[in-house]
Amino acid sequence: MDLEELKNKKPKRPVMFYYLIAFGILMVLNFVLVPWMTEGRIKETTYSDFVKQVDQGNVEQVEVQNQTYTIYYVVKVNGKEQICKTGIMDDPELLARLEQKNVKYGAEIPKQQSPFLALLLTWVIPIVIFIVIGNILSKKMAKSMGGGPGAMMFGKSNAKVYVKSATGIKFSDVAGEDEAKELLTEIVDYLHHPEMYRDIGAQMPKGALLVGPPGTGKTLLAKAVAGEANVPFFSISGSEFVEMFVGMGAAKVRDLFQQANEKAPCIVFIDEIDTIGKKRDGNMGGNDEREQTLNQLLTEMDGFDGSKGVVILAATNRPDSLDPALLRPGRFDRRIPVELPDLQGREEILKVHAKKIKIADNVDFNAIAKAASGASGAELANIVNEAALRAVRDGRRFANQADMEESIEVVIAGYQKKNRVLSEKEKLIVAYHEIGHALVAAKQSHSAPVHKITIIPRTSGALGYTMQVDEEEHFLMSKEELENKIATFTGGRAAEELIFHSITTGASNDIEQATKLARGMITRFGMSDEFDMVAMETVSNQYLGGDASLACSFETQTQIDRKVVELVRKQHEKAAQILKENIMKLHELAKYLYENETITGDEFMKILGE
Ligand code: ADP
Ligand code: MG
Ligand code: ZN
């Protein structure tokens, strides 16, 4: 193991456990085995047999057990003794018979339980058993609640303490994200040379909040800080504070900060802080436990002395749901955005992960990075791994360019479906549909719109797949560009209408995206003549897909809907017009795609240019 977890010693089984097992074995012996063994030696006979044996003078001794209605007797034949038993019968002559043959006889004295034993059985043993079981259960509970064995230990934080070099992750393992690295480097530097900062009177931020979409390397960055800093690093996930009982989370926060203060200078990292840092709302009967935990966190962050060198890092992908009190200066006063990587960042991330696998020297990472536009760091890591897996599947010892290209599609669109065969007609429709998109895009932008199109069904459910290129990153989109995008979305359906004069369900995703974009233009970007610069919608959760909520009157909503339809219809018509003008190229390209199942951007542009 490469990380040292201080609180991970396995508790020993209680001694009581072994006693219980021994006790159980004894019981089994006593009540099952012993009677079974002795019973085996006693022969059961009929009453008439018994009388016969007595008459023949073979019986030596008789004992009557009235409690169990059994007669035990010992028969001696040729010097061999045999114990036999039989049932009691109402036989008044029995005694006379026995007397006559001079047999020793008698009856057992009914057993009397001693009062001491009775007390023991009815009171003492059950109570002892209860206490033992109770003890074991409570120990288990205490353990599962984060305490160790022994006394009940509620409210212990189970933060893992990493020590330097234990995680092995350095800043060099995190590609791209230069701004984030720079800010974090400063914090690490402060912890190493606090005098320099104190001399000049500068105060380090008490906390820094890493925000960004999932899979962009927030947790990774925090681990890298742990690897670079020479100080203890406490790592805990927000969900670990969430407990069943009110007050437990708060106690854990208290414990965490107490530990941190003892170990200062050190770094505390709270991952997914939105689980405990959600906005407190005025609702009655809100989540008391969560609020108490948050309050405790706020208090603790105020309470400690920043100059002692405790730095709090936290990560979240829902910064807008955090309580404003948490974000004010003095608590998390530094906000470090960790965004989706740009082209260069993607290339670097691919290279970092490619170091871990065997890969051909001539792989063009730039091309892969271009094709994987919009992918997060986690997806890129996955792409590299899929490429290695594919190489193994094909029995090769190195991954190559083709592996990488195929794995982009795998990661984004799922595996190829081997057994799903499209009918010829369906395949033709899909080919025209995909070419429709690409052709509309190409005619509007006059450049290669796609990296590659395939019409092999994928496990994600997509029947065809288009890998878009976006050569240069952009941050601003003009109204025309957005309109062109909508036209491109409608291009697939427009091609179906033009060629087959019928429409299919294949456009559902296009419709969704076109609508979303058109709505955004009207309600958020102020791109309609009617509403000017008035926001009709607000977006929350920008890093997690972005849910929009309407903020306008009913009449306006109706108007917005009308505008959206108008906008999309206009672009749909434009797309249809473009395709009609280029119908020969549409046929040619669709035929090529239909026959080859794949067309690259270069092939596409070549056919288009001819
Ligand atoms: P999150 O931002 O959701 O916390 P993680 O930090 O857990 O994401 O990243 C998941 C994985 O993605 C990492 O383990 C790493 O393999 C990969 N990854 C993400 N960003 C980067 C990056 N900038 N450089 C290298 N690998 C990265
Ligand atoms: Mg994370
Ligand atoms: Zn489509």
Coordinates of C-alpha atoms in Angstrom, one line a residue, residues 160-588:
K160 CA -7.2 9.8 6.6
V161 CA -3.9 11.3 7.2
Y162 CA -1.5 11.2 4.4
V163 CA 2.2 11.9 4.9
K164 CA 4.4 13.3 2.3
S165 CA 5.4 11.0 -0.6
A166 CA 2.8 8.6 0.6
T167 CA 0.3 9.3 -2.2
G168 CA 3.1 9.5 -4.7
I169 CA 1.1 12.0 -6.8
K170 CA 3.0 15.2 -7.7
F171 CA 2.0 18.3 -9.6
S172 CA 3.8 16.8 -12.6
D173 CA 1.1 14.1 -12.7
V174 CA -1.6 16.7 -13.2
A175 CA -1.4 18.0 -16.7
G176 CA -2.8 21.3 -17.8
E177 CA -4.6 23.3 -15.1
D178 CA -1.7 25.7 -14.8
E179 CA -3.6 28.4 -13.0
A180 CA -4.8 26.0 -10.4
K181 CA -1.4 24.5 -9.9
E182 CA 0.1 28.0 -9.5
L183 CA -2.3 29.0 -6.8
L184 CA -1.8 25.7 -4.9
T185 CA 1.9 25.9 -5.3
E186 CA 1.8 29.2 -3.4
I187 CA -0.1 27.5 -0.6
V188 CA 2.4 24.7 -0.4
D189 CA 5.2 27.2 -0.4
Y190 CA 3.6 29.2 2.4
L191 CA 3.5 26.1 4.6
H192 CA 7.2 25.4 4.0
H193 CA 8.4 29.0 4.6
P194 CA 5.9 30.8 6.7
E195 CA 8.5 33.3 7.9
M196 CA 8.9 34.9 4.5
Y197 CA 5.2 35.7 4.3
R198 CA 5.0 36.8 7.9
D199 CA 7.9 39.2 7.4
I200 CA 6.0 41.2 4.9
G201 CA 2.8 40.9 6.8
A202 CA 1.0 38.8 4.2
Q203 CA -1.7 36.4 5.4
M204 CA -2.3 33.1 3.6
P205 CA -5.9 32.4 2.6
K206 CA -7.4 30.1 5.2
G207 CA -9.2 28.1 2.6
A208 CA -9.3 27.5 -1.1
L209 CA -12.2 26.0 -3.0
L210 CA -11.6 24.0 -6.1
V211 CA -14.6 24.2 -8.4
G212 CA -15.3 22.6 -11.8
P213 CA -17.1 20.0 -13.7
P214 CA -16.8 16.3 -12.7
G215 CA -13.6 14.5 -13.8
T216 CA -11.4 17.6 -14.3
G217 CA -8.9 16.6 -11.7
K218 CA -10.0 18.4 -8.5
T219 CA -9.4 15.4 -6.2
L220 CA -6.2 14.7 -8.1
L221 CA -5.0 18.2 -7.5
A222 CA -5.6 18.0 -3.8
K223 CA -3.7 14.7 -3.7
A224 CA -0.9 16.3 -5.6
V225 CA -0.8 19.0 -2.9
A226 CA -0.5 16.3 -0.4
G227 CA 2.4 14.8 -2.4
E228 CA 4.2 18.1 -2.7
A229 CA 3.8 19.5 0.8
N230 CA 6.0 18.4 3.6
V231 CA 3.2 18.6 6.1
P232 CA 0.4 16.2 7.2
F233 CA -2.6 16.1 5.0
F234 CA -6.0 15.2 6.3
S235 CA -8.4 14.0 3.6
I236 CA -12.1 13.5 4.3
S237 CA -15.2 13.4 2.0
G238 CA -18.2 15.6 2.8
S239 CA -20.4 12.6 2.9
E240 CA -18.5 11.1 5.8
F241 CA -19.9 13.9 8.0
V242 CA -23.4 12.9 7.3
E243 CA -24.7 10.8 10.1
M244 CA -27.9 9.2 11.2
F245 CA -27.9 11.1 14.5
V246 CA -28.2 14.8 15.0
G247 CA -25.0 16.3 16.3
M248 CA -22.7 13.5 15.1
G249 CA -21.5 15.4 12.1
A250 CA -20.8 18.5 14.1
A251 CA -18.8 16.4 16.6
K252 CA -16.8 15.0 13.7
V253 CA -16.0 18.4 12.4
R254 CA -14.8 19.4 15.8
D255 CA -12.6 16.4 16.1
L256 CA -11.2 17.0 12.6
F257 CA -10.2 20.5 13.4
Q258 CA -8.8 19.6 16.8
Q259 CA -6.6 17.0 15.2
A260 CA -5.5 19.5 12.5
N261 CA -4.6 22.1 15.1
E262 CA -2.5 19.6 16.9
K263 CA -0.6 18.7 13.8
A264 CA -0.3 22.3 12.4
P265 CA 1.1 23.2 9.9
C266 CA -1.0 20.9 7.9
I267 CA -3.6 20.8 5.1
V268 CA -7.2 19.6 5.5
F269 CA -9.0 18.5 2.4
I270 CA -12.8 18.2 2.3
D271 CA -13.9 16.5 -0.9
E272 CA -17.5 17.1 -2.3
I273 CA -18.1 19.8 0.3
D274 CA -21.6 20.5 -1.2
T275 CA -22.9 17.5 0.8
I276 CA -22.5 19.5 4.0
G277 CA -22.2 23.0 2.7
K278 CA -25.6 23.4 1.0
K279 CA -27.4 26.7 1.5
R280 CA -29.4 26.8 4.6
D281 CA -33.0 27.6 3.8
G282 CA -35.6 29.0 6.0
N283 CA -37.8 26.0 5.7
M284 CA -39.2 24.6 8.8
G285 CA -38.2 21.1 9.6
G286 CA -35.1 21.4 7.4
N287 CA -32.3 19.0 7.7
D288 CA -31.2 19.7 11.2
E289 CA -28.2 17.5 11.2
R290 CA -26.8 19.0 8.0
E291 CA -27.3 22.5 9.3
Q292 CA -25.6 21.7 12.6
T293 CA -22.7 20.2 10.8
L294 CA -22.4 23.3 8.5
N295 CA -22.6 25.6 11.5
Q296 CA -19.9 23.8 13.2
L297 CA -17.7 24.0 10.1
L298 CA -18.3 27.7 9.9
T299 CA -17.4 28.2 13.5
E300 CA -14.3 26.1 13.3
M301 CA -13.1 27.9 10.2
D302 CA -13.5 31.2 12.0
G303 CA -11.9 29.9 15.2
F304 CA -8.5 28.8 14.2
D305 CA -5.6 31.1 13.7
G306 CA -4.5 31.2 10.1
S307 CA -1.0 32.0 11.0
K308 CA -0.6 28.6 12.6
G309 CA -0.6 27.1 9.2
V310 CA -3.8 25.1 8.8
V311 CA -5.0 25.4 5.2
I312 CA -8.4 24.1 4.3
L313 CA -8.9 22.8 0.7
A314 CA -12.3 21.8 -0.5
A315 CA -13.7 20.6 -3.8
T316 CA -17.1 20.7 -5.3
N317 CA -18.9 20.7 -8.7
R318 CA -21.9 22.6 -7.3
P319 CA -20.5 25.9 -6.1
D320 CA -23.8 27.7 -6.6
S321 CA -25.5 25.5 -4.1
L322 CA -23.0 26.4 -1.3
D323 CA -24.0 28.5 1.6
P324 CA -22.8 32.1 1.0
A325 CA -21.4 32.2 4.6
L326 CA -19.0 29.5 3.6
L327 CA -17.7 31.5 0.7
R328 CA -17.1 34.8 2.3
P329 CA -13.5 36.0 2.7
G330 CA -11.9 34.6 5.8
R331 CA -13.3 31.1 5.1
F332 CA -12.9 29.9 1.6
D333 CA -11.5 33.1 0.2
R334 CA -9.8 31.6 -2.7
R335 CA -11.8 30.0 -5.5
I336 CA -9.7 27.9 -7.9
P337 CA -11.6 27.1 -11.1
V338 CA -10.7 23.7 -12.5
E339 CA -12.2 23.8 -16.0
L340 CA -12.5 21.3 -18.8
P341 CA -9.1 21.1 -20.5
D342 CA -8.5 23.0 -23.7
L343 CA -6.8 21.5 -26.7
Q344 CA -3.3 21.8 -25.3
G345 CA -4.4 20.6 -21.9
R346 CA -6.1 17.6 -23.5
E347 CA -2.9 16.8 -25.3
E348 CA -0.8 17.0 -22.1
I349 CA -3.3 14.9 -20.2
L350 CA -3.2 12.2 -22.9
K351 CA 0.6 12.3 -22.7
V352 CA 0.7 12.0 -18.9
H353 CA -1.5 8.9 -19.0
A354 CA 0.1 7.4 -22.1
K355 CA 3.3 7.2 -20.0
K356 CA 1.6 4.5 -18.0
I357 CA 1.0 2.2 -21.0
K358 CA 3.1 0.9 -23.8
I359 CA 2.3 2.9 -26.8
A360 CA 3.8 3.3 -30.3
D361 CA 6.2 6.2 -30.7
N362 CA 4.5 7.7 -33.7
V363 CA 1.1 8.4 -32.1
D364 CA -0.1 11.8 -32.9
F365 CA -1.5 13.0 -29.6
N366 CA -2.5 16.3 -31.0
A367 CA -4.9 14.7 -33.5
I368 CA -6.4 12.6 -30.7
A369 CA -6.8 15.6 -28.5
K370 CA -8.6 17.4 -31.4
A371 CA -11.0 14.6 -31.9
A372 CA -11.8 14.3 -28.3
S373 CA -13.0 17.8 -28.0
G374 CA -15.0 18.5 -24.8
A375 CA -13.6 15.4 -23.0
S376 CA -12.7 15.8 -19.3
G377 CA -9.5 14.6 -17.8
A378 CA -11.2 11.5 -16.5
E379 CA -12.5 10.7 -19.9
L380 CA -9.1 11.2 -21.5
A381 CA -7.5 8.9 -18.9
N382 CA -10.2 6.4 -19.8
I383 CA -9.5 6.8 -23.5
V384 CA -5.9 5.9 -23.0
N385 CA -6.8 2.9 -20.9
E386 CA -9.3 1.7 -23.5
A387 CA -6.7 1.9 -26.1
A388 CA -4.4 -0.3 -24.1
L389 CA -7.2 -2.8 -23.6
R390 CA -7.9 -2.9 -27.3
A391 CA -4.3 -3.6 -28.1
V392 CA -4.3 -6.5 -25.7
R393 CA -7.5 -7.8 -27.2
D394 CA -5.9 -7.8 -30.6
G395 CA -2.8 -9.5 -29.3
R396 CA -0.5 -6.6 -29.8
R397 CA 2.1 -5.4 -27.4
F398 CA 1.8 -1.7 -28.1
A399 CA -1.2 0.5 -28.4
N400 CA -1.3 2.5 -31.6
Q401 CA -3.0 5.5 -33.2
A402 CA -6.0 3.4 -34.4
D403 CA -6.5 2.1 -30.8
M404 CA -6.6 5.6 -29.5
E405 CA -9.1 6.8 -32.2
E406 CA -11.4 3.9 -31.7
S407 CA -11.3 4.3 -27.9
I408 CA -12.5 7.9 -28.2
E409 CA -15.7 6.6 -29.7
V410 CA -15.9 3.8 -27.2
V411 CA -15.6 6.2 -24.3
I412 CA -18.0 8.8 -25.7
A413 CA -20.5 6.7 -27.6
G414 CA -20.0 3.2 -26.2
Y415 CA -18.8 -0.1 -27.7
Q416 CA -19.7 -1.2 -31.2
K417 CA -22.7 -3.4 -31.1
K418 CA -21.6 -6.6 -32.8
N419 CA -25.0 -8.3 -33.1
R420 CA -27.2 -5.3 -33.9
V421 CA -27.5 -5.3 -37.6
L422 CA -29.4 -2.4 -39.2
S423 CA -31.6 -3.3 -42.1
E424 CA -30.4 -2.0 -45.5
K425 CA -33.1 0.6 -45.5
E426 CA -32.3 1.8 -42.0
K427 CA -28.7 2.0 -42.8
L428 CA -29.4 4.1 -45.8
I429 CA -31.5 6.5 -43.7
V430 CA -28.9 6.8 -41.1
A431 CA -26.3 7.5 -43.7
Y432 CA -28.3 10.3 -45.3
H433 CA -29.2 11.7 -41.8
E434 CA -25.6 11.9 -40.7
I435 CA -24.4 13.4 -44.0
G436 CA -27.2 15.8 -43.8
H437 CA -25.8 17.2 -40.6
A438 CA -22.3 17.4 -41.9
L439 CA -23.2 18.9 -45.2
V440 CA -25.2 21.7 -43.7
A441 CA -22.3 22.4 -41.3
A442 CA -19.7 22.4 -44.0
K443 CA -21.7 24.6 -46.4
Q444 CA -22.1 27.2 -43.6
S445 CA -18.6 27.3 -42.2
H446 CA -16.7 26.3 -45.4
S447 CA -14.4 24.0 -43.5
A448 CA -14.3 20.4 -42.5
P449 CA -17.1 20.1 -39.9
V450 CA -16.4 16.6 -38.8
H451 CA -13.5 14.5 -37.9
K452 CA -15.2 11.3 -38.7
I453 CA -18.6 9.8 -39.2
T454 CA -19.5 6.2 -38.6
I455 CA -22.8 4.4 -39.0
I456 CA -22.0 1.4 -36.8
P457 CA -24.5 1.1 -34.0
R458 CA -23.1 1.8 -30.5
T459 CA -24.0 0.4 -27.1
S460 CA -25.1 3.9 -26.1
G461 CA -28.0 3.5 -28.5
A462 CA -26.7 5.8 -31.1
L463 CA -27.1 4.4 -34.6
G464 CA -24.5 6.7 -36.1
Y465 CA -21.8 8.7 -34.6
T466 CA -20.3 12.0 -35.7
M467 CA -17.1 13.2 -34.2
Q468 CA -17.1 16.9 -34.4
V469 CA -14.0 19.0 -34.8
D470 CA -13.6 22.4 -33.2
E471 CA -10.2 23.5 -34.4
E472 CA -9.8 26.7 -32.4
E473 CA -11.3 27.0 -28.9
H474 CA -13.8 29.7 -28.6
F475 CA -15.3 31.5 -25.7
L476 CA -17.7 33.8 -27.5
M477 CA -20.4 32.6 -29.9
S478 CA -22.1 35.1 -32.2
K479 CA -25.7 35.0 -33.0
E480 CA -25.0 33.8 -36.5
E481 CA -22.8 30.9 -35.2
L482 CA -25.6 29.8 -32.9
E483 CA -28.1 29.9 -35.7
N484 CA -25.8 27.9 -37.9
K485 CA -25.5 25.4 -35.1
I486 CA -29.3 25.0 -34.9
A487 CA -29.4 24.6 -38.7
T488 CA -26.8 21.9 -38.4
F489 CA -28.9 20.1 -35.8
T490 CA -31.9 20.1 -38.1
G491 CA -29.8 19.0 -41.1
G492 CA -30.3 15.3 -40.3
R493 CA -34.0 15.5 -40.3
A494 CA -34.0 17.8 -43.4
A495 CA -32.0 15.2 -45.4
E496 CA -34.5 12.5 -44.4
E497 CA -37.4 14.6 -45.6
L498 CA -35.7 15.6 -48.8
I499 CA -34.7 12.1 -49.8
F500 CA -37.3 9.7 -48.3
H501 CA -40.3 12.1 -47.9
S502 CA -40.8 10.6 -44.5
I503 CA -39.4 11.2 -41.1
T504 CA -38.1 8.9 -38.4
T505 CA -37.5 8.9 -34.6
G506 CA -33.7 9.2 -35.2
A507 CA -33.8 13.0 -34.8
S508 CA -34.9 13.0 -31.1
N509 CA -31.6 14.0 -29.8
D510 CA -31.1 16.7 -32.4
I511 CA -34.4 18.1 -31.6
E512 CA -33.6 18.3 -27.9
Q513 CA -30.3 20.1 -28.5
A514 CA -31.7 22.5 -31.1
T515 CA -34.5 23.4 -28.7
K516 CA -32.1 24.0 -25.8
L517 CA -29.9 26.2 -27.9
A518 CA -32.8 28.2 -29.3
R519 CA -34.3 28.7 -25.8
G520 CA -31.0 29.8 -24.5
M521 CA -30.7 32.4 -27.3
I522 CA -34.0 33.9 -26.5
T523 CA -34.2 33.6 -22.7
R524 CA -30.6 34.1 -21.7
F525 CA -28.5 35.6 -24.4
G526 CA -30.9 38.4 -25.3
M527 CA -30.8 37.4 -29.0
S528 CA -34.4 38.1 -29.9
D529 CA -35.6 41.5 -31.0
E530 CA -38.6 41.3 -28.7
F531 CA -37.2 40.8 -25.2
D532 CA -34.1 42.9 -25.5
M533 CA -31.6 42.2 -22.6
V534 CA -34.0 40.7 -20.2
A535 CA -33.3 37.3 -18.6
M536 CA -36.2 35.0 -18.8
E537 CA -34.4 32.1 -17.3
T538 CA -31.8 31.5 -14.7
V539 CA -29.4 28.6 -14.8
S540 CA -28.3 26.7 -11.8
N541 CA -25.7 23.9 -11.6
Q542 CA -23.7 25.1 -14.5
Y543 CA -21.1 22.3 -14.1
L544 CA -23.6 19.6 -14.0
G545 CA -25.6 20.0 -17.1
G546 CA -27.3 23.3 -16.1
D547 CA -31.0 23.2 -15.2
A548 CA -32.8 26.3 -16.3
S549 CA -35.7 27.6 -14.4
L550 CA -38.1 30.1 -16.0
A551 CA -38.6 33.5 -14.3
C552 CA -41.3 35.3 -16.2
S553 CA -45.0 35.6 -16.5
F554 CA -47.4 33.2 -18.2
E555 CA -47.9 35.5 -21.2
T556 CA -44.2 35.8 -21.7
Q557 CA -43.8 32.1 -21.6
T558 CA -46.2 31.6 -24.4
Q559 CA -44.4 34.2 -26.3
I560 CA -41.1 32.5 -25.7
D561 CA -42.4 29.2 -26.9
R562 CA -43.6 30.8 -30.0
K563 CA -40.3 32.5 -30.6
V564 CA -38.4 29.3 -30.1
V565 CA -40.5 27.5 -32.7
E566 CA -40.1 30.3 -35.1
L567 CA -36.3 30.3 -34.7
V568 CA -35.9 26.6 -35.1
R569 CA -38.3 26.5 -38.1
K570 CA -36.4 29.2 -39.9
Q571 CA -33.1 27.3 -39.4
H572 CA -34.8 24.0 -40.5
E573 CA -35.9 25.7 -43.7
K574 CA -32.4 27.1 -44.2
A575 CA -30.9 23.6 -43.8
A576 CA -33.4 22.1 -46.2
Q577 CA -32.5 24.8 -48.7
I578 CA -28.8 24.1 -48.4
L579 CA -29.4 20.4 -48.9
K580 CA -31.7 21.0 -51.9
E581 CA -29.0 23.0 -53.6
N582 CA -26.4 20.4 -53.0
I583 CA -28.5 17.3 -53.5
M584 CA -25.9 15.7 -55.8
K585 CA -23.2 15.9 -53.2
L586 CA -25.7 14.6 -50.6
H587 CA -26.3 11.5 -52.7
E588 CA -22.6 11.0 -53.4

